[in-house]
XYZ file of C-alpha atoms in Angstrom:
685
model
C -22.910 5.955 -46.828
C -19.437 4.531 -46.236
C -17.959 1.292 -47.524
C -19.499 -1.985 -46.264
C -16.336 -2.677 -44.221
C -17.089 0.339 -42.001
C -19.307 -0.357 -39.023
C -18.992 2.977 -37.183
C -20.864 6.185 -38.068
C -19.654 9.221 -36.149
C -22.341 11.325 -34.399
C -21.486 15.057 -34.089
C -20.830 16.031 -30.469
C -23.137 19.050 -30.742
C -26.190 16.803 -31.111
C -25.474 14.663 -28.030
C -27.076 15.354 -24.630
C -24.501 17.005 -22.389
C -25.958 15.291 -19.332
C -25.123 11.758 -20.521
C -21.683 10.153 -20.447
C -21.550 7.742 -23.385
C -18.068 6.560 -22.405
C -19.392 4.979 -19.203
C -21.948 2.677 -20.839
C -23.127 1.791 -24.334
C -26.788 2.537 -25.187
C -29.325 1.283 -27.694
C -31.001 3.891 -29.886
C -34.163 3.698 -31.996
C -33.830 4.680 -35.653
C -36.990 5.150 -37.718
C -37.015 5.102 -41.510
C -40.340 5.276 -43.401
C -42.287 4.336 -40.217
C -40.127 1.276 -39.653
C -38.027 1.134 -36.457
C -34.629 -0.450 -35.880
C -32.487 -0.857 -32.799
C -28.953 0.484 -33.296
C -26.190 0.476 -30.704
C -24.384 3.740 -29.803
C -20.875 3.213 -28.489
C -17.741 5.239 -27.732
C -14.674 4.377 -29.778
C -11.351 6.205 -29.867
C -12.898 9.238 -28.156
C -15.802 9.467 -30.614
C -19.478 8.495 -30.271
C -21.209 6.739 -33.121
C -23.733 4.203 -34.453
C -22.415 0.630 -34.698
C -24.248 -2.703 -34.459
C -27.657 -2.447 -36.134
C -26.560 -0.185 -38.957
C -25.515 -3.306 -40.865
C -29.138 -4.503 -40.683
C -30.394 -1.221 -42.207
C -27.709 -1.253 -44.912
C -28.445 -4.856 -45.849
C -32.244 -4.572 -45.692
C -32.497 -1.379 -47.770
C -29.570 -2.329 -50.018
C -27.899 1.039 -49.492
C -25.066 1.920 -51.840
C -21.744 3.523 -51.026
C -21.968 7.272 -51.567
C -25.653 7.788 -50.785
C -26.474 10.335 -48.085
C -27.901 9.481 -44.653
C -29.790 12.350 -43.017
C -30.402 11.789 -39.276
C -32.799 14.047 -37.358
C -32.480 13.672 -33.583
C -35.688 13.335 -31.608
C -36.210 12.973 -27.855
C -33.649 10.924 -25.916
C -31.976 8.346 -28.158
C -34.609 8.462 -30.927
C -33.498 9.328 -34.476
C -35.349 9.795 -37.800
C -33.463 8.662 -40.888
C -33.909 9.735 -44.510
C -31.848 8.347 -47.381
C -30.825 10.415 -50.417
C -29.218 9.092 -53.561
C -25.949 10.360 -54.979
C -27.973 12.861 -57.024
C -29.519 14.327 -53.871
C -33.016 12.917 -54.489
C -34.739 11.314 -51.462
C -35.327 7.571 -51.768
C -38.535 6.047 -50.350
C -38.953 2.383 -49.440
C -42.696 1.802 -49.152
C -42.559 -1.875 -50.121
C -39.758 -2.993 -47.860
C -40.771 -4.980 -44.767
C -38.476 -4.947 -41.768
C -38.627 -8.615 -40.864
C -37.601 -9.793 -37.415
C -33.954 -10.695 -37.395
C -33.461 -14.422 -37.206
C -32.020 -15.706 -33.930
C -29.181 -18.207 -34.301
C -29.613 -21.830 -33.310
C -27.794 -23.288 -30.340
C -24.115 -23.306 -31.207
C -23.113 -26.183 -28.950
C -22.097 -29.314 -30.747
C -21.774 -32.502 -28.720
C -23.291 -30.827 -25.644
C -26.599 -31.539 -23.837
C -29.733 -29.782 -25.109
C -31.313 -27.056 -23.032
C -34.321 -27.628 -20.790
C -37.175 -25.102 -20.675
C -39.293 -24.953 -17.530
C -41.793 -22.117 -17.860
C -39.935 -18.820 -17.793
C -36.613 -20.472 -16.802
C -34.278 -22.088 -19.321
C -31.473 -24.304 -18.019
C -28.598 -25.670 -20.047
C -25.112 -27.124 -19.579
C -22.012 -26.065 -21.442
C -18.360 -27.043 -21.447
C -16.407 -23.816 -21.093
C -14.615 -22.913 -24.285
C -11.445 -20.894 -24.576
C -12.468 -18.037 -26.873
C -16.200 -17.327 -26.690
C -19.651 -18.224 -25.340
C -22.584 -18.185 -27.755
C -25.990 -17.729 -26.197
C -28.523 -20.532 -26.876
C -31.521 -19.883 -29.140
C -34.250 -19.774 -26.422
C -32.148 -17.469 -24.228
C -31.505 -15.059 -27.113
C -35.238 -14.848 -27.797
C -36.222 -14.469 -24.126
C -33.559 -11.792 -23.671
C -34.983 -10.065 -26.779
C -31.515 -9.476 -28.149
C -32.959 -9.366 -31.670
C -34.694 -6.114 -30.657
C -31.420 -4.517 -29.625
C -28.155 -5.410 -27.971
C -27.963 -4.832 -24.230
C -26.025 -5.810 -21.150
C -27.150 -8.957 -19.358
C -27.231 -9.309 -15.589
C -25.080 -12.294 -14.629
C -25.248 -14.018 -11.253
C -22.456 -16.320 -10.073
C -24.470 -18.504 -7.695
C -21.631 -21.030 -7.404
C -19.438 -18.511 -5.578
C -19.501 -17.826 -1.849
C -20.821 -15.212 -1.398
C -22.746 -14.994 -4.703
C -21.638 -12.233 -7.048
C -23.611 -10.286 -9.654
C -22.106 -8.422 -12.600
C -23.250 -7.039 -15.956
C -21.783 -8.315 -19.200
C -22.160 -7.028 -22.738
C -23.531 -8.917 -25.732
C -22.629 -8.832 -29.402
C -24.346 -9.737 -32.681
C -22.592 -11.703 -35.419
C -23.735 -13.035 -38.791
C -24.236 -16.730 -39.205
C -21.802 -18.530 -41.543
C -24.578 -19.164 -44.097
C -25.304 -15.437 -44.219
C -28.916 -15.792 -43.028
C -29.818 -14.215 -39.724
C -27.700 -13.501 -36.697
C -26.424 -15.190 -33.586
C -25.533 -13.632 -30.258
C -22.661 -14.072 -27.804
C -21.258 -12.630 -24.585
C -18.455 -10.091 -24.919
C -15.155 -10.206 -23.000
C -15.393 -13.965 -22.470
C -11.911 -14.360 -20.975
C -12.647 -11.681 -18.365
C -15.978 -13.380 -17.706
C -14.479 -16.804 -16.925
C -11.800 -15.184 -14.789
C -14.416 -13.336 -12.712
C -16.502 -16.523 -12.463
C -13.445 -18.662 -11.635
C -14.264 -20.947 -14.525
C -11.515 -22.880 -16.268
C -11.481 -24.068 -19.869
C -13.195 -27.501 -20.215
C -15.111 -27.048 -16.936
C -18.734 -28.221 -17.088
C -20.889 -25.159 -16.346
C -24.598 -25.282 -15.452
C -26.528 -22.153 -16.522
C -30.085 -20.886 -16.136
C -31.893 -17.874 -17.614
C -34.937 -16.328 -15.935
C -37.087 -14.498 -18.463
C -38.993 -12.512 -15.832
C -35.876 -11.193 -14.070
C -33.808 -11.135 -17.269
C -30.890 -12.710 -15.386
C -28.396 -15.316 -16.607
C -27.137 -17.388 -13.666
C -24.144 -19.685 -13.295
C -25.661 -22.374 -11.043
C -22.629 -24.568 -10.476
C -19.309 -25.478 -12.013
C -17.966 -29.012 -12.231
C -14.183 -28.746 -12.665
C -12.480 -30.744 -15.352
C -10.686 -33.424 -13.352
C -7.445 -34.845 -14.610
C -6.435 -38.349 -13.770
C -3.582 -37.249 -11.504
C -5.856 -35.154 -9.324
C -7.981 -38.184 -8.488
C -5.159 -39.525 -6.331
C -5.502 -39.244 -2.557
C -4.332 -35.853 -1.308
C -2.008 -35.661 1.708
C -2.088 -32.644 4.008
C 1.266 -31.009 4.752
C 1.030 -31.902 8.440
C 0.498 -35.569 7.534
C 3.391 -36.071 5.134
C 5.226 -39.298 6.052
C 8.972 -39.098 5.525
C 9.016 -42.864 4.852
C 6.604 -42.516 1.896
C 7.864 -41.289 -1.474
C 4.722 -41.500 -3.626
C 2.205 -38.969 -2.345
C 0.205 -36.030 -3.661
C -0.260 -32.597 -2.102
C -2.651 -29.827 -3.088
C -1.423 -26.333 -2.231
C -1.657 -22.613 -2.921
C 1.502 -20.561 -3.564
C 1.213 -17.861 -0.907
C 4.605 -16.257 -1.538
C 7.187 -16.606 -4.317
C 10.579 -15.062 -4.982
C 13.537 -15.936 -7.195
C 17.298 -16.136 -6.840
C 19.626 -15.370 -9.760
C 22.555 -17.430 -10.946
C 25.951 -16.570 -9.511
C 27.488 -15.228 -12.725
C 24.345 -13.809 -14.383
C 21.960 -11.757 -12.217
C 19.387 -11.661 -15.040
C 19.038 -15.440 -15.172
C 16.884 -17.300 -12.630
C 18.694 -20.004 -10.703
C 15.824 -21.192 -8.528
C 12.356 -20.398 -7.214
C 11.695 -20.140 -3.478
C 8.068 -20.407 -2.392
C 5.807 -20.714 0.610
C 3.091 -23.354 0.147
C -0.194 -23.500 2.072
C -2.652 -26.398 2.133
C -6.393 -26.503 2.771
C -5.936 -26.392 6.564
C -3.712 -23.327 6.415
C -0.468 -25.172 7.175
C 2.476 -23.441 5.514
C 5.760 -24.943 4.361
C 8.718 -23.514 2.492
C 9.423 -24.961 -0.981
C 12.247 -24.881 -3.476
C 12.813 -25.809 -7.115
C 15.704 -25.290 -9.521
C 14.722 -23.395 -12.654
C 16.118 -26.178 -14.851
C 13.600 -28.620 -13.285
C 10.514 -26.508 -14.073
C 10.082 -27.553 -17.712
C 6.391 -27.856 -18.486
C 5.073 -25.969 -15.459
C 7.220 -22.851 -14.984
C 4.292 -20.728 -16.203
C 2.256 -21.999 -13.237
C 4.760 -20.717 -10.673
C 3.091 -17.511 -9.553
C 1.583 -16.222 -6.328
C -1.992 -17.269 -5.506
C -1.774 -20.195 -7.946
C -3.285 -23.478 -6.727
C -1.372 -26.616 -7.717
C -1.583 -30.377 -7.421
C 1.900 -31.807 -6.899
C 2.840 -35.470 -7.026
C 6.087 -37.059 -5.815
C 7.804 -34.057 -4.218
C 10.664 -34.760 -1.837
C 10.885 -33.533 1.740
C 14.166 -32.082 2.961
C 15.479 -30.497 6.128
C 15.209 -26.728 6.360
C 18.590 -25.655 7.709
C 18.049 -21.928 7.307
C 18.832 -19.984 10.449
C 15.941 -17.644 9.765
C 12.732 -19.584 9.188
C 9.905 -18.175 7.088
C 7.352 -20.702 8.395
C 6.829 -22.667 11.617
C 8.183 -25.977 10.282
C 11.664 -27.474 10.085
C 11.116 -29.156 6.690
C 11.303 -27.880 3.141
C 9.588 -29.250 0.032
C 11.844 -29.862 -2.960
C 10.402 -30.224 -6.463
C 12.838 -32.576 -8.169
C 12.958 -33.756 -11.828
C 10.550 -36.634 -11.030
C 7.924 -34.305 -9.529
C 4.677 -33.788 -11.479
C 3.034 -30.370 -11.176
C -0.370 -29.478 -12.603
C -2.853 -26.672 -12.134
C -5.575 -27.237 -9.544
C -8.998 -25.875 -10.475
C -10.304 -25.903 -6.897
C -9.356 -23.080 -4.500
C -7.019 -24.213 -1.734
C -7.228 -22.402 1.595
C -7.676 -18.662 2.028
C -6.499 -16.385 -0.757
C -3.860 -14.477 1.237
C -3.050 -17.033 3.902
C -2.937 -14.542 6.786
C -2.222 -15.830 10.295
C -2.528 -12.700 12.414
C -1.207 -12.670 15.970
C -2.915 -10.423 18.565
C -0.274 -8.100 19.970
C -0.774 -9.249 23.546
C -0.427 -12.932 22.581
C 3.309 -12.538 21.927
C 5.014 -12.584 25.327
C 8.596 -11.586 26.051
C 10.774 -14.490 27.215
C 12.829 -13.268 30.208
C 15.489 -15.925 29.468
C 15.932 -14.724 25.897
C 18.845 -12.424 25.078
C 16.451 -10.091 23.167
C 19.178 -9.419 20.599
C 18.055 -11.812 17.893
C 14.810 -11.567 15.967
C 12.294 -14.403 15.892
C 10.163 -15.264 12.874
C 7.720 -15.469 11.282
C 4.825 -13.275 12.384
C 1.771 -11.736 10.688
C 0.367 -8.527 12.203
C -2.426 -6.159 11.269
C -3.000 -2.816 12.928
C -4.189 0.761 12.699
C -1.390 3.312 12.244
C -1.592 5.721 15.177
C 1.696 7.531 14.626
C 4.543 7.591 12.144
C 7.971 8.542 13.441
C 9.952 10.917 11.206
C 11.782 9.010 8.480
C 15.488 9.295 7.904
C 16.405 11.453 4.921
C 19.653 9.563 4.633
C 20.105 5.817 4.570
C 20.670 3.884 7.758
C 22.429 0.611 8.476
C 20.558 -2.700 8.366
C 22.635 -5.881 8.678
C 25.638 -4.148 7.156
C 23.705 -2.547 4.280
C 22.797 1.118 3.900
C 19.025 1.256 3.377
C 16.181 3.699 3.866
C 14.194 3.168 7.060
C 10.776 4.166 8.376
C 9.172 3.456 11.761
C 5.548 3.705 12.845
C 3.262 2.501 15.650
C 0.429 0.009 15.052
C -2.553 -0.541 17.349
C -4.817 -3.619 17.317
C -8.491 -3.990 18.221
C -7.621 -4.427 21.924
C -5.660 -1.118 21.794
C -2.291 -2.785 22.318
C 0.540 -1.112 20.432
C 3.733 -2.294 18.740
C 6.538 -0.624 16.797
C 7.127 -1.511 13.147
C 10.394 -0.666 11.387
C 10.633 -1.307 7.646
C 13.763 -1.124 5.505
C 14.598 -0.652 1.850
C 11.803 -1.163 -0.674
C 9.295 -1.732 2.139
C 10.153 1.692 3.596
C 9.753 3.172 0.105
C 6.306 1.573 -0.095
C 5.229 3.334 3.119
C 6.781 6.654 2.089
C 5.127 6.530 -1.341
C 1.739 5.935 0.272
C 2.333 8.838 2.673
C 3.328 11.097 -0.232
C 0.244 10.247 -2.303
C -2.223 10.198 0.615
C -1.112 13.065 2.867
C -4.559 13.693 4.338
C -5.421 10.033 4.983
C -5.603 9.391 8.740
C -7.387 6.006 8.739
C -4.570 3.714 7.633
C -4.410 -0.049 8.207
C -1.132 -1.862 7.552
C -0.521 -5.609 7.253
C 2.974 -7.044 7.705
C 3.023 -10.688 6.622
C 6.038 -12.975 7.120
C 7.802 -10.462 9.349
C 10.239 -10.921 12.233
C 10.009 -9.579 15.779
C 11.813 -9.080 19.064
C 11.299 -7.309 22.388
C 13.314 -4.351 23.585
C 12.657 -2.131 26.567
C 9.354 -3.932 27.184
C 8.046 -3.125 23.673
C 7.621 -5.429 20.694
C 9.355 -4.416 17.475
C 8.398 -5.939 14.110
C 10.546 -5.674 11.003
C 10.679 -7.107 7.492
C 12.387 -10.367 6.531
C 14.541 -9.606 3.510
C 12.352 -9.871 0.358
C 9.950 -12.460 1.799
C 7.788 -10.037 3.780
C 4.573 -8.728 2.241
C 3.280 -5.267 3.233
C -0.278 -4.177 2.416
C -1.545 -0.634 3.067
C -5.306 0.087 2.987
C -5.674 -2.627 0.321
C -9.071 -3.778 -0.940
C -8.673 -7.072 0.913
C -11.551 -8.455 2.967
C -9.482 -8.945 6.120
C -8.141 -5.382 5.955
C -11.516 -3.781 5.229
C -13.175 -5.745 8.059
C -10.441 -4.762 10.532
C -10.619 -1.098 9.519
C -14.400 -1.016 9.914
C -14.305 -2.650 13.372
C -11.442 -0.427 14.567
C -13.095 2.834 13.499
C -16.388 1.774 15.120
C -14.587 1.532 18.468
C -12.824 4.894 18.202
C -14.003 7.946 20.093
C -13.553 11.359 18.442
C -11.113 12.413 21.175
C -8.815 9.436 20.576
C -9.062 9.493 16.780
C -8.057 13.165 16.669
C -4.725 12.253 18.275
C -3.877 9.691 15.584
C -1.706 11.046 12.786
C -1.653 8.007 10.492
C 1.420 7.832 8.280
C 1.828 11.616 8.286
C 4.906 12.743 10.156
C 3.999 14.501 13.430
C 4.591 18.238 13.743
C 5.238 18.236 17.491
C 7.811 15.612 18.424
C 8.129 13.798 21.710
C 11.423 13.478 23.546
C 11.962 9.966 22.220
C 11.211 11.091 18.661
C 13.557 14.050 19.025
C 16.513 11.966 20.180
C 15.908 8.537 18.648
C 14.405 9.138 15.232
C 15.572 12.431 13.810
C 19.275 12.631 14.612
C 22.549 10.794 14.156
C 24.323 9.500 17.232
C 28.062 10.126 17.750
C 30.512 9.102 20.462
C 32.275 12.125 21.904
C 35.614 10.971 20.547
C 34.255 11.059 16.986
C 32.883 14.605 16.974
C 36.010 15.999 15.291
C 35.365 13.739 12.280
C 32.139 15.570 11.355
C 32.629 17.626 8.184
C 29.162 19.136 7.630
C 27.082 21.467 9.785
C 24.338 19.480 11.474
C 22.680 18.484 14.738
C 23.954 15.314 16.413
C 23.257 13.456 19.648
C 25.824 12.470 22.250
C 25.474 10.757 25.616
C 27.739 11.600 28.536
C 28.119 12.498 32.195
C 28.625 16.073 33.441
C 31.970 15.827 35.217
C 32.700 19.459 36.023
C 32.073 23.121 35.231
C 34.545 24.572 32.752
C 34.428 27.980 34.473
C 34.875 28.226 38.231
C 32.893 31.415 38.730
C 30.719 32.106 35.699
C 27.267 30.580 35.595
C 25.100 33.452 34.384
C 25.351 36.522 32.203
C 23.371 39.719 31.693
C 21.401 39.367 28.484
C 19.838 42.012 26.293
C 16.077 41.912 26.708
C 15.690 42.441 22.963
C 18.106 39.938 21.390
C 19.363 37.851 24.366
C 22.985 38.661 23.480
C 25.407 39.472 26.285
C 25.561 43.108 27.388
C 28.462 44.867 28.966
C 28.994 48.181 30.743
C 30.816 51.056 29.208
C 31.551 54.628 30.244
C 30.385 57.459 28.044
C 30.564 61.230 28.386
C 27.201 62.985 28.408
C 25.789 66.391 28.979
C 24.820 66.812 32.590
C 21.191 66.093 33.266
C 20.723 68.807 35.973
C 20.719 71.676 33.454
C 24.119 72.827 34.615
C 26.945 73.413 32.258
C 29.495 70.716 31.677
C 29.629 67.025 31.050
C 29.793 63.937 33.167
C 30.858 60.305 32.765
C 27.978 57.844 32.812
C 28.065 54.047 32.915
C 25.605 52.508 30.445
C 24.775 49.079 29.048
C 26.039 48.197 25.616
C 24.763 45.285 23.519
C 26.786 43.341 20.973
C 24.040 44.006 18.459
C 24.367 47.465 16.905
C 20.626 47.771 16.291
C 19.910 47.407 20.003
C 22.373 50.207 20.828
C 20.318 52.753 18.910
C 17.989 52.860 21.906
C 18.297 52.361 25.616
C 19.576 48.864 26.370
C 18.110 46.937 29.302
C 19.194 43.538 30.577
C 18.029 40.483 32.482
C 20.159 37.699 34.013
C 20.302 34.427 32.049
C 21.898 31.115 32.960
C 24.892 30.063 30.892
C 26.919 27.100 32.087
C 30.164 25.869 30.584
C 30.243 22.166 31.372
C 32.591 19.268 30.665
C 30.861 16.087 29.503
C 32.580 12.724 29.282
C 31.938 9.265 27.846
C 34.369 6.363 27.450
C 35.758 7.799 24.194
C 36.614 11.303 25.363
C 35.528 14.560 26.951
C 34.041 17.690 25.397
C 33.119 21.254 26.410
C 29.467 22.216 26.057
C 27.571 25.438 26.646
C 24.286 25.032 28.476
C 21.683 27.810 28.394
C 18.822 28.753 30.693
C 15.962 27.054 28.804
C 17.287 23.542 29.366
C 18.438 24.220 32.935
C 15.032 25.631 33.829
C 13.325 22.502 32.483
C 15.499 20.314 34.721
C 15.749 22.391 37.911
C 12.493 24.381 37.661
C 14.315 27.642 38.502
C 15.632 30.512 36.396
C 18.564 32.887 36.812
C 16.589 35.528 38.730
C 15.414 32.953 41.258
C 18.910 31.541 41.681
C 20.321 35.008 42.229
C 17.641 35.892 44.770
C 18.348 32.740 46.752
C 22.118 32.807 46.415
C 23.087 36.490 46.338
C 26.041 35.929 48.617
C 27.354 33.037 46.554
C 26.983 35.133 43.437
C 29.038 37.912 45.005
C 31.710 35.365 45.953
C 31.708 33.851 42.482
C 30.546 30.440 43.748
C 28.025 28.073 42.204
C 24.556 27.591 43.717
C 23.807 24.178 45.147
C 21.015 23.712 42.620
C 23.551 23.809 39.788
C 25.980 21.573 41.630
C 23.280 18.885 41.605
C 23.895 18.468 37.855
C 27.385 17.095 38.449
C 27.843 13.360 37.784
C 24.430 13.141 36.128
C 24.108 11.386 32.767
C 22.258 13.081 29.908
C 21.610 12.836 26.195
C 22.560 16.101 24.491
C 21.423 17.423 21.128
C 24.277 19.666 20.040
C 24.875 21.911 17.037
C 28.010 21.374 14.958
C 28.730 24.777 13.391
C 31.058 25.805 10.582
C 33.344 27.308 13.267
C 33.682 23.866 14.886
C 34.586 22.321 11.539
C 37.052 24.914 10.249
C 38.753 25.661 13.578
C 38.540 22.097 14.917
C 36.981 23.589 18.034
C 35.432 21.203 20.538
C 33.110 23.754 22.141
C 29.486 23.057 21.176
C 26.153 24.647 22.081
C 23.442 22.436 23.597
C 20.130 22.685 21.769
C 18.265 20.166 23.936
C 19.061 17.679 26.673
C 17.220 14.918 28.503
C 17.771 12.248 31.114
C 14.728 10.238 29.951
C 15.562 6.604 30.837
C 14.037 5.214 27.621
C 16.114 7.572 25.505
C 19.293 6.826 27.440
C 18.663 3.086 27.225
C 18.150 3.143 23.449
C 21.166 5.389 22.888
C 23.317 3.126 25.064
C 22.340 0.269 22.741
C 23.274 2.396 19.736
C 26.570 3.275 21.423
């Protein structure tokens, strides 16, 4: 028996059922002493399991002293037998002690209406307190909390849709020391889940048959200011100064002072009213005395006497030309009623945004909200890229909507990090839905591109948001297995398309800047083939083993006709010593030395058979068969001449030899004349 201040008795782990997880839910056990039963709660605390509430009843009733011994014998389930031994080790019997029913506390609700009992249902009204909620006397009895503490089923009928949760209960002694009263645990979490504010008038009911406590309705505490007529944002009259608006803060960000980046200079916000109309807002930090703690996203406010100014920002975050200013005379108070939708999404179907042929397509337009299923993620840049003069990380992916229209999304900086972090932590996740809210967009090459707007944009990835979950469910229902298998989500594709190869992975260089490269790497250039660097060499004999060039050499060998003597024999010799240990054979391969030019300079490139065959659909053997006479004359086949004056994008390798020797001869790894690639690279140029 421990001191009276202790209310936790550790139960050895070896006696607990291995099949039950006590950390997931508290249980009520039955403890029997001298044929008298008591309900005692078993809870997990600090990693240990032990008896708690209910032991105080046993200690008080049997007047147990500190130092006596409690011998528990575990029965079936959560049933325990208890024997008490004195300090001398002699068992103590209590034949004359009666275990009276614990007294239930009276209604702890001063200055509040009495409860009403209608059969098995008890209804009562309470004003929400700040710290706790004590359960009325009839409800405590009908819930049989005196027999043992338990979780109560709670229904929030005032919410749409209704919500049901479970909430714990606790027992506490009455101030006069006689009996006990009961209360709900975690009251602050309870009122947050129920969207109840302090001083709200709450109507409850308890059904004895169902053992359910219901919140029927909530009457918000109405302040005098909130009784004023509310003006919608679309109806604000610039000639009227005294008006009241009721809004939700959909987005909020801060700007620091000029000489102290840690100090807030002002708050920028996006307000939304009940109809979903959005308007940008602004307030200096020095004017927020008394309500700065209310300035947070998703907060609903009632604002009186704001001023309306002109929004002169070049880039607009909402579709209005006005901005709300909260000046020193503005009154701001918390609004207990929800205003508009929680997130304030205004999604645009991809096909509803049409390219304006008269627009220059160079400037972005804003704002836009999009939601889509990620069908492919283009490889991200390992190094930072340039965005409006700043070096930032970038990632690009393709979104598809419910009508299977697709758009490109490019995110920069912290938004790119958000996507990359999700990809890193969810590598096998293919069903990914992304929301870009308050983004900007433009058209290029017939495709729509969406990007983030500074720090105003909000990006959500597979979030537990109703709109996202509904979209994901509807999209997956429409997918066929064949189509879904081709979607890679945010995982980088293994096999890259031509556009991915030339537009996403590599760095573009003008030809005149190639000599400035100081690290070995692959780069992309764009230019026109102006001529062949060699007038008569367009193929070579390659080793069939290593593809290196072979040459002929004369060696002296023993005669093969079994006659005495030696003879000179011409044989093939490879540049690779390993190949020369056996008979070397060869096959003709195309190798073109070409001169490629753009407006910054000209460069020599070496073009091999693989890329030529892709373009001309012929190999060296076929060219030789068709042009044997030209080959003997050292002339070029007409098929190769067709490459002259054609424009290509080249992926070239910058080797250490190029860097150290300042050599301008580069090998072509890949090339393409894809018009989309050339168009995008021309823009980059």
